Structures are given as structure tokens and as C-alpha cells.
mmCIF file with all atom_site columns, C-alpha atoms in Angstrom:
data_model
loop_
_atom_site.group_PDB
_atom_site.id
_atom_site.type_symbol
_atom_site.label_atom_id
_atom_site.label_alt_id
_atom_site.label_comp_id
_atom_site.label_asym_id
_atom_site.label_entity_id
_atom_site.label_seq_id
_atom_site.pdbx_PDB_ins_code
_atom_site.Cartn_x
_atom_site.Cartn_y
_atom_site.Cartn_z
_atom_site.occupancy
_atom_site.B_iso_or_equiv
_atom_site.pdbx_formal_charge
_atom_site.auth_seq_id
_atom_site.auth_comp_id
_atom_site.auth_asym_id
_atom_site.auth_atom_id
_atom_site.pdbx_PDB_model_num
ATOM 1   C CA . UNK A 1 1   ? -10.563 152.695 144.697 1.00 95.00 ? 1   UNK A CA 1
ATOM 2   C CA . UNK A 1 2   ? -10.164 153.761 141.214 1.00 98.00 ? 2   UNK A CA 1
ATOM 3   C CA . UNK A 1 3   ? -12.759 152.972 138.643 1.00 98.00 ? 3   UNK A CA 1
ATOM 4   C CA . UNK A 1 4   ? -10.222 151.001 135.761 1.00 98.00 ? 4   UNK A CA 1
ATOM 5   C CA . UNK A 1 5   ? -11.939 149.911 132.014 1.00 97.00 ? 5   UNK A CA 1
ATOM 6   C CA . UNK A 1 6   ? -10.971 146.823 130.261 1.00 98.00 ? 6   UNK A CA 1
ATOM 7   C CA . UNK A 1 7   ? -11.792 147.218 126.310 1.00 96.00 ? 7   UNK A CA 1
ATOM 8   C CA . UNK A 1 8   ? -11.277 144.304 123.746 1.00 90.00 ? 8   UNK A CA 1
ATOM 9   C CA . UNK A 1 9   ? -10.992 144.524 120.408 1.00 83.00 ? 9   UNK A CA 1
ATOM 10  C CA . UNK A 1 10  ? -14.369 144.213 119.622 1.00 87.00 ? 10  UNK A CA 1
ATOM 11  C CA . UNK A 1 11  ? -15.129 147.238 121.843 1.00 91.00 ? 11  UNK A CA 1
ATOM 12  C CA . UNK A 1 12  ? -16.440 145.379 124.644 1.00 94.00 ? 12  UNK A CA 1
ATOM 13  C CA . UNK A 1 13  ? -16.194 146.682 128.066 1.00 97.00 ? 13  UNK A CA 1
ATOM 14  C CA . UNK A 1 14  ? -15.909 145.731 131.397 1.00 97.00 ? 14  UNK A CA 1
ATOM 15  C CA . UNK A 1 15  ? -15.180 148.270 134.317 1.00 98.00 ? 15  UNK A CA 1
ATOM 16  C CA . UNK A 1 16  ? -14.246 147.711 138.143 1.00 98.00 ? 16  UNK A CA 1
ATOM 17  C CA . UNK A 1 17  ? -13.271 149.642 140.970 1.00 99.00 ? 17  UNK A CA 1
ATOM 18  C CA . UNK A 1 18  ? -9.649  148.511 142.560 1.00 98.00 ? 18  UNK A CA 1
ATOM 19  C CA . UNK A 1 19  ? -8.223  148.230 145.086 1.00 98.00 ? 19  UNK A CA 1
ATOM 20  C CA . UNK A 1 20  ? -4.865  150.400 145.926 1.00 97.00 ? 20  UNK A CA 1
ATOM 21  C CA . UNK A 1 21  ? -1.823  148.618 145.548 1.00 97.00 ? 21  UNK A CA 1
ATOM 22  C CA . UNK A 1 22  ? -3.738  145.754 143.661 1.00 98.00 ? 22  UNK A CA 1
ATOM 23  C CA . UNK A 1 23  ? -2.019  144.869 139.762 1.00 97.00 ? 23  UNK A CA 1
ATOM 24  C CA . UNK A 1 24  ? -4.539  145.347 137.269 1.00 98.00 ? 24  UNK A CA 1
ATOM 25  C CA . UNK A 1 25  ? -3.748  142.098 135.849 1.00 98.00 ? 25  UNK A CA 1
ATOM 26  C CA . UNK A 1 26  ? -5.148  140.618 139.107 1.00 98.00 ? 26  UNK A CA 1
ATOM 27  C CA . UNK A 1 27  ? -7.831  142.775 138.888 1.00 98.00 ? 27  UNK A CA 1
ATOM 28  C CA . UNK A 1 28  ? -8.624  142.208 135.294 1.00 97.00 ? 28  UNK A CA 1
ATOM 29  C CA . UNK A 1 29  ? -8.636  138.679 135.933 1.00 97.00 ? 29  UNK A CA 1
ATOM 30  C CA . UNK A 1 30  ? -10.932 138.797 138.740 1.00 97.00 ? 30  UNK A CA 1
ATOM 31  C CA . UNK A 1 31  ? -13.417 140.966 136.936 1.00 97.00 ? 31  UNK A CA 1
ATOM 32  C CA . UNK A 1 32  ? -13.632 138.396 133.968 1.00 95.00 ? 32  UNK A CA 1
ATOM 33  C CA . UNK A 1 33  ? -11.420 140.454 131.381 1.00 96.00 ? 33  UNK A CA 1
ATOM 34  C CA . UNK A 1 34  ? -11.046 137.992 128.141 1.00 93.00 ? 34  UNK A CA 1
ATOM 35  C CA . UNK A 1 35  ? -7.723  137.776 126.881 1.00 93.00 ? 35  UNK A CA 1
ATOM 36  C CA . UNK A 1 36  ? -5.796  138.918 130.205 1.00 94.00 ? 36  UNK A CA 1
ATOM 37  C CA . UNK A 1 37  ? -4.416  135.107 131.711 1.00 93.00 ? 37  UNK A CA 1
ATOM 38  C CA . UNK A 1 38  ? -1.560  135.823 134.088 1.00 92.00 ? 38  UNK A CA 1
ATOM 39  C CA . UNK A 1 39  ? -0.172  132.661 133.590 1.00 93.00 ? 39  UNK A CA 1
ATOM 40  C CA . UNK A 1 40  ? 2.385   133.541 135.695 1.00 93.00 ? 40  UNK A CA 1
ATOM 41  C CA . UNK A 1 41  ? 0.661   134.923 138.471 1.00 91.00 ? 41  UNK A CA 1
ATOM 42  C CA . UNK A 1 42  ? 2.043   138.542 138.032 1.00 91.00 ? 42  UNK A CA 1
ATOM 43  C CA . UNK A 1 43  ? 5.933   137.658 138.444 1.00 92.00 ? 43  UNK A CA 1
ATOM 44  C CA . UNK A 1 44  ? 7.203   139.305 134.852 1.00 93.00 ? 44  UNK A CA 1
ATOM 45  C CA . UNK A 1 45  ? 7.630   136.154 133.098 1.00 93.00 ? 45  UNK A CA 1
ATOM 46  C CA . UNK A 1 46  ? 4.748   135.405 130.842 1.00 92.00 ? 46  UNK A CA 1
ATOM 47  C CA . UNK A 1 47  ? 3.239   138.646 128.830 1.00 93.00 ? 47  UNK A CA 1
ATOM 48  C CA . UNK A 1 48  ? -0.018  136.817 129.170 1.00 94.00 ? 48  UNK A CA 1
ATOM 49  C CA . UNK A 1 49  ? -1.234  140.302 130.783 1.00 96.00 ? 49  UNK A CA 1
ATOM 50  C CA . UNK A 1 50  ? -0.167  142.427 127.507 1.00 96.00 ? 50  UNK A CA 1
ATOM 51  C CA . UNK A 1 51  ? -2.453  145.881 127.402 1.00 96.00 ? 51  UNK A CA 1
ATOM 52  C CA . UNK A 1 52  ? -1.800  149.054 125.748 1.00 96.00 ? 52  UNK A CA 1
ATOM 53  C CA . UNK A 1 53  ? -3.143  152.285 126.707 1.00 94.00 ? 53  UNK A CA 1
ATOM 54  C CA . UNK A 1 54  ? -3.835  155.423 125.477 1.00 87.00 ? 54  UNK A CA 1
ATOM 55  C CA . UNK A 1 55  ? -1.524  157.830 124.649 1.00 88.00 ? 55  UNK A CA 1
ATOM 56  C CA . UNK A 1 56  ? -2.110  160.592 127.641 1.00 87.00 ? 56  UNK A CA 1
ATOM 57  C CA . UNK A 1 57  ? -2.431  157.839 130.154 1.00 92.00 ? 57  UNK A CA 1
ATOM 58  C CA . UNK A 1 58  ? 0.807   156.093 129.085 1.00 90.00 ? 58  UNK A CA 1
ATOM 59  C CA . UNK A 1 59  ? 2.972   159.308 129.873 1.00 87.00 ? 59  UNK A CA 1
ATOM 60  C CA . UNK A 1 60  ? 0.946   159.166 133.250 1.00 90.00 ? 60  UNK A CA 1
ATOM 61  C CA . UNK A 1 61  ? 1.969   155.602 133.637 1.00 93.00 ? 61  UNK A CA 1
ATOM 62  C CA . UNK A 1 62  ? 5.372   155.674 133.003 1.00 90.00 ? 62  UNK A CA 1
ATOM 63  C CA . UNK A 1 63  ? 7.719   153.212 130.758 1.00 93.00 ? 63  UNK A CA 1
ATOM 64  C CA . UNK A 1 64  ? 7.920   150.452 131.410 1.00 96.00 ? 64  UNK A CA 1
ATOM 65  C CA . UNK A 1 65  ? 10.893  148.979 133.430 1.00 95.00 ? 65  UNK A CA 1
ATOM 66  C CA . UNK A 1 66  ? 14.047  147.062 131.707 1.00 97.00 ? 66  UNK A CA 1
ATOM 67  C CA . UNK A 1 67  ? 12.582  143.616 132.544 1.00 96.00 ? 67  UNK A CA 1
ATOM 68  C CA . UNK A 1 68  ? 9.015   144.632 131.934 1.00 97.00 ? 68  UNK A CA 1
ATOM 69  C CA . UNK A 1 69  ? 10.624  146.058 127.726 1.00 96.00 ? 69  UNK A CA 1
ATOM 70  C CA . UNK A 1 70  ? 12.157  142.616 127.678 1.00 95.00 ? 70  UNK A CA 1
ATOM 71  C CA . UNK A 1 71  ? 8.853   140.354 128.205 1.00 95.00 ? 71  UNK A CA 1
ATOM 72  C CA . UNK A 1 72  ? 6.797   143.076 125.771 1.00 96.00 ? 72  UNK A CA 1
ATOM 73  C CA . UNK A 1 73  ? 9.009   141.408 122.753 1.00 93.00 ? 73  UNK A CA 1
ATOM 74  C CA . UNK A 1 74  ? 7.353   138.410 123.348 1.00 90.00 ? 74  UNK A CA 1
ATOM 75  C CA . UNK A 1 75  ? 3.429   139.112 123.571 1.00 89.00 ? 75  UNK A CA 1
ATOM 76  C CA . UNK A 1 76  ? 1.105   137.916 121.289 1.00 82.00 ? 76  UNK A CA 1
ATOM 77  C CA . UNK A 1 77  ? -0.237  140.070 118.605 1.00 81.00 ? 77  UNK A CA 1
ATOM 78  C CA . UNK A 1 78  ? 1.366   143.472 117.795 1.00 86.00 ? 78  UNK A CA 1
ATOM 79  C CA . UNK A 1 79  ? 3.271   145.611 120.551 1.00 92.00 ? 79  UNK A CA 1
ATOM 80  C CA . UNK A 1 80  ? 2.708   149.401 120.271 1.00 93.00 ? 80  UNK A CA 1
ATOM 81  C CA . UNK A 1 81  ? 4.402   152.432 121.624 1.00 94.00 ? 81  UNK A CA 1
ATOM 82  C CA . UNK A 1 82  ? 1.489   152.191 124.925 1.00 96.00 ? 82  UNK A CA 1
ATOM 83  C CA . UNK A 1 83  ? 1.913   148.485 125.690 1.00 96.00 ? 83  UNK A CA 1
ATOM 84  C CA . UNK A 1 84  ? 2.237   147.344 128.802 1.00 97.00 ? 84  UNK A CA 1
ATOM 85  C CA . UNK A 1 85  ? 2.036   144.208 130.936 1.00 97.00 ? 85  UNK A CA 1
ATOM 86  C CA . UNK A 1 86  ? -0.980  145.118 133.488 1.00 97.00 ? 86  UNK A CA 1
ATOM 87  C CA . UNK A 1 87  ? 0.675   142.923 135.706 1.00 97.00 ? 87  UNK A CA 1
ATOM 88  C CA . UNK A 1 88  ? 3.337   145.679 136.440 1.00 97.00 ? 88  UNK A CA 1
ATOM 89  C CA . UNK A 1 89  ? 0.674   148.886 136.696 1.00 97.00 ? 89  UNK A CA 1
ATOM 90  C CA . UNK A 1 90  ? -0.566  149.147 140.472 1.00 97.00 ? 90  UNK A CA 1
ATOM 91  C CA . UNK A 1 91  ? -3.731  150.725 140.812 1.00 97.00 ? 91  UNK A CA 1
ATOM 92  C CA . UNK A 1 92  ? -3.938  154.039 142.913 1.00 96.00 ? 92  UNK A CA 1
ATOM 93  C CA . UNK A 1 93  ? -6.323  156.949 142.911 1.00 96.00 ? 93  UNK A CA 1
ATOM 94  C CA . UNK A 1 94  ? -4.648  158.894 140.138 1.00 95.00 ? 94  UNK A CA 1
ATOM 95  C CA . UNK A 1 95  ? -5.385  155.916 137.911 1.00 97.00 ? 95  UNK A CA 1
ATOM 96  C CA . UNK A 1 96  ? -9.478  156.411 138.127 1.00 98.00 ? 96  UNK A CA 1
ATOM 97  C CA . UNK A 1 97  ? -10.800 156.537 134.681 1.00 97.00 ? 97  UNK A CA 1
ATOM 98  C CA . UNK A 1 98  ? -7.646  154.597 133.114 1.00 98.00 ? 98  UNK A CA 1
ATOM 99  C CA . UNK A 1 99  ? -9.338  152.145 129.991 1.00 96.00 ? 99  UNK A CA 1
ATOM 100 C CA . UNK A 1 100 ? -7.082  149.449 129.105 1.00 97.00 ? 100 UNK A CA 1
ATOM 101 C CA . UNK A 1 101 ? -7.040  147.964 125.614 1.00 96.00 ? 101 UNK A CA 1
ATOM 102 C CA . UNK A 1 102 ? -7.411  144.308 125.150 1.00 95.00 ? 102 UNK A CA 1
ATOM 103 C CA . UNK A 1 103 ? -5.564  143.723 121.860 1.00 91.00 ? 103 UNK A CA 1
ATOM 104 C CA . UNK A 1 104 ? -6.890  141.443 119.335 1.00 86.00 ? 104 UNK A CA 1
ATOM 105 C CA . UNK A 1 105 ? -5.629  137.804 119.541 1.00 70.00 ? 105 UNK A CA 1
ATOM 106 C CA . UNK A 1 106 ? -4.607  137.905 123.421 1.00 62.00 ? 106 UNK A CA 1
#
């Protein structure tokens, strides 16, 4: 299970180990993450789970997928180059240490 950090924009933390296979949006609501809602429940149609990452990480991650590109137009606050919905990021060991950016406003 692979220790994953939440961090909001006032540089606020909140860490949890997850579960394989879990979404971190899941987890990120179940750990009490401000600003991560998952209105949606984690089926790509909300952006309510909108994170960004650092840069090294988000090359580990991976783009994001065509349908995944298309929701990130419509977050709230400002989409960067590492933004991602955590819905669509699965947790697995290779992910322990990931942090997660809250952005302001979300």
C-alpha cells in the first residue's frame, strides 16, 4: 500500500496509505482531502477530483487519456501542464511517496 500526500494550497497536508487498485480520488475522499468531491463518483464526468502533480511524477504517471484531456478543460481554477483528475490515477506500489496538489479554489 503506497503512502500518497494530499497538499492544498495553503500547504496543508494529509497523507494515507492505499490500497492497490484503489483511485486516489476515492482515497482522497476517504482520508478527508478538502477540495477533492467526486461528484461523480469516479466515472470521468465531473473534474471535481482536479490535482496536479509534480513534474517527475507526472512523466511517471502518464498523460492523461483523450476523455480524461477533455474533462481537464473544465476544472475549476487554473489547469497546468501536471493536472490530472485523481479519479483516473490507480494507486500501486510504484506510486509510494506521490504528493498531490490541491489547487487553490477546488
Amino acid at each position: 500500500m503506497p503512502l500518497i500526500t494530499w497538499r492544498d494550497a495553503d500547504g496543508r497536508e494529509i497523507s494515507a496509505n492505499v490500497a492497490s487498485g484503489t483511485n486516489l480520488m476515492r482515497a482522497a475522499c476517504d482520508a478527508g482531502v478538502q477540495g477533492i468531491h467526486g461528484d461523480c463518483g469516479g466515472a470521468l464526468a465531473c473534474a471535481t477530483c482536479h490535482v496536479a502533480t509534480d513534474p517527475a511524477w507526472a512523466e511517471r504517471l502518464g498523460p492523461p487519456g483523450p476523455l480524461e484531456d477533455e474533462m481537464l478543460e473544465m476544472v475549476d481554477g487554473e489547469r497546468t501542464p501536471t493536472s490530472r483528475l485523481s479519479c483516473q490515477i490507480l494507486a500501486h506500489e510504484d506510486l509510494e511517496g506521490l504528493i498531490l496538489i490541491v489547487p487553490p479554489g477546488a
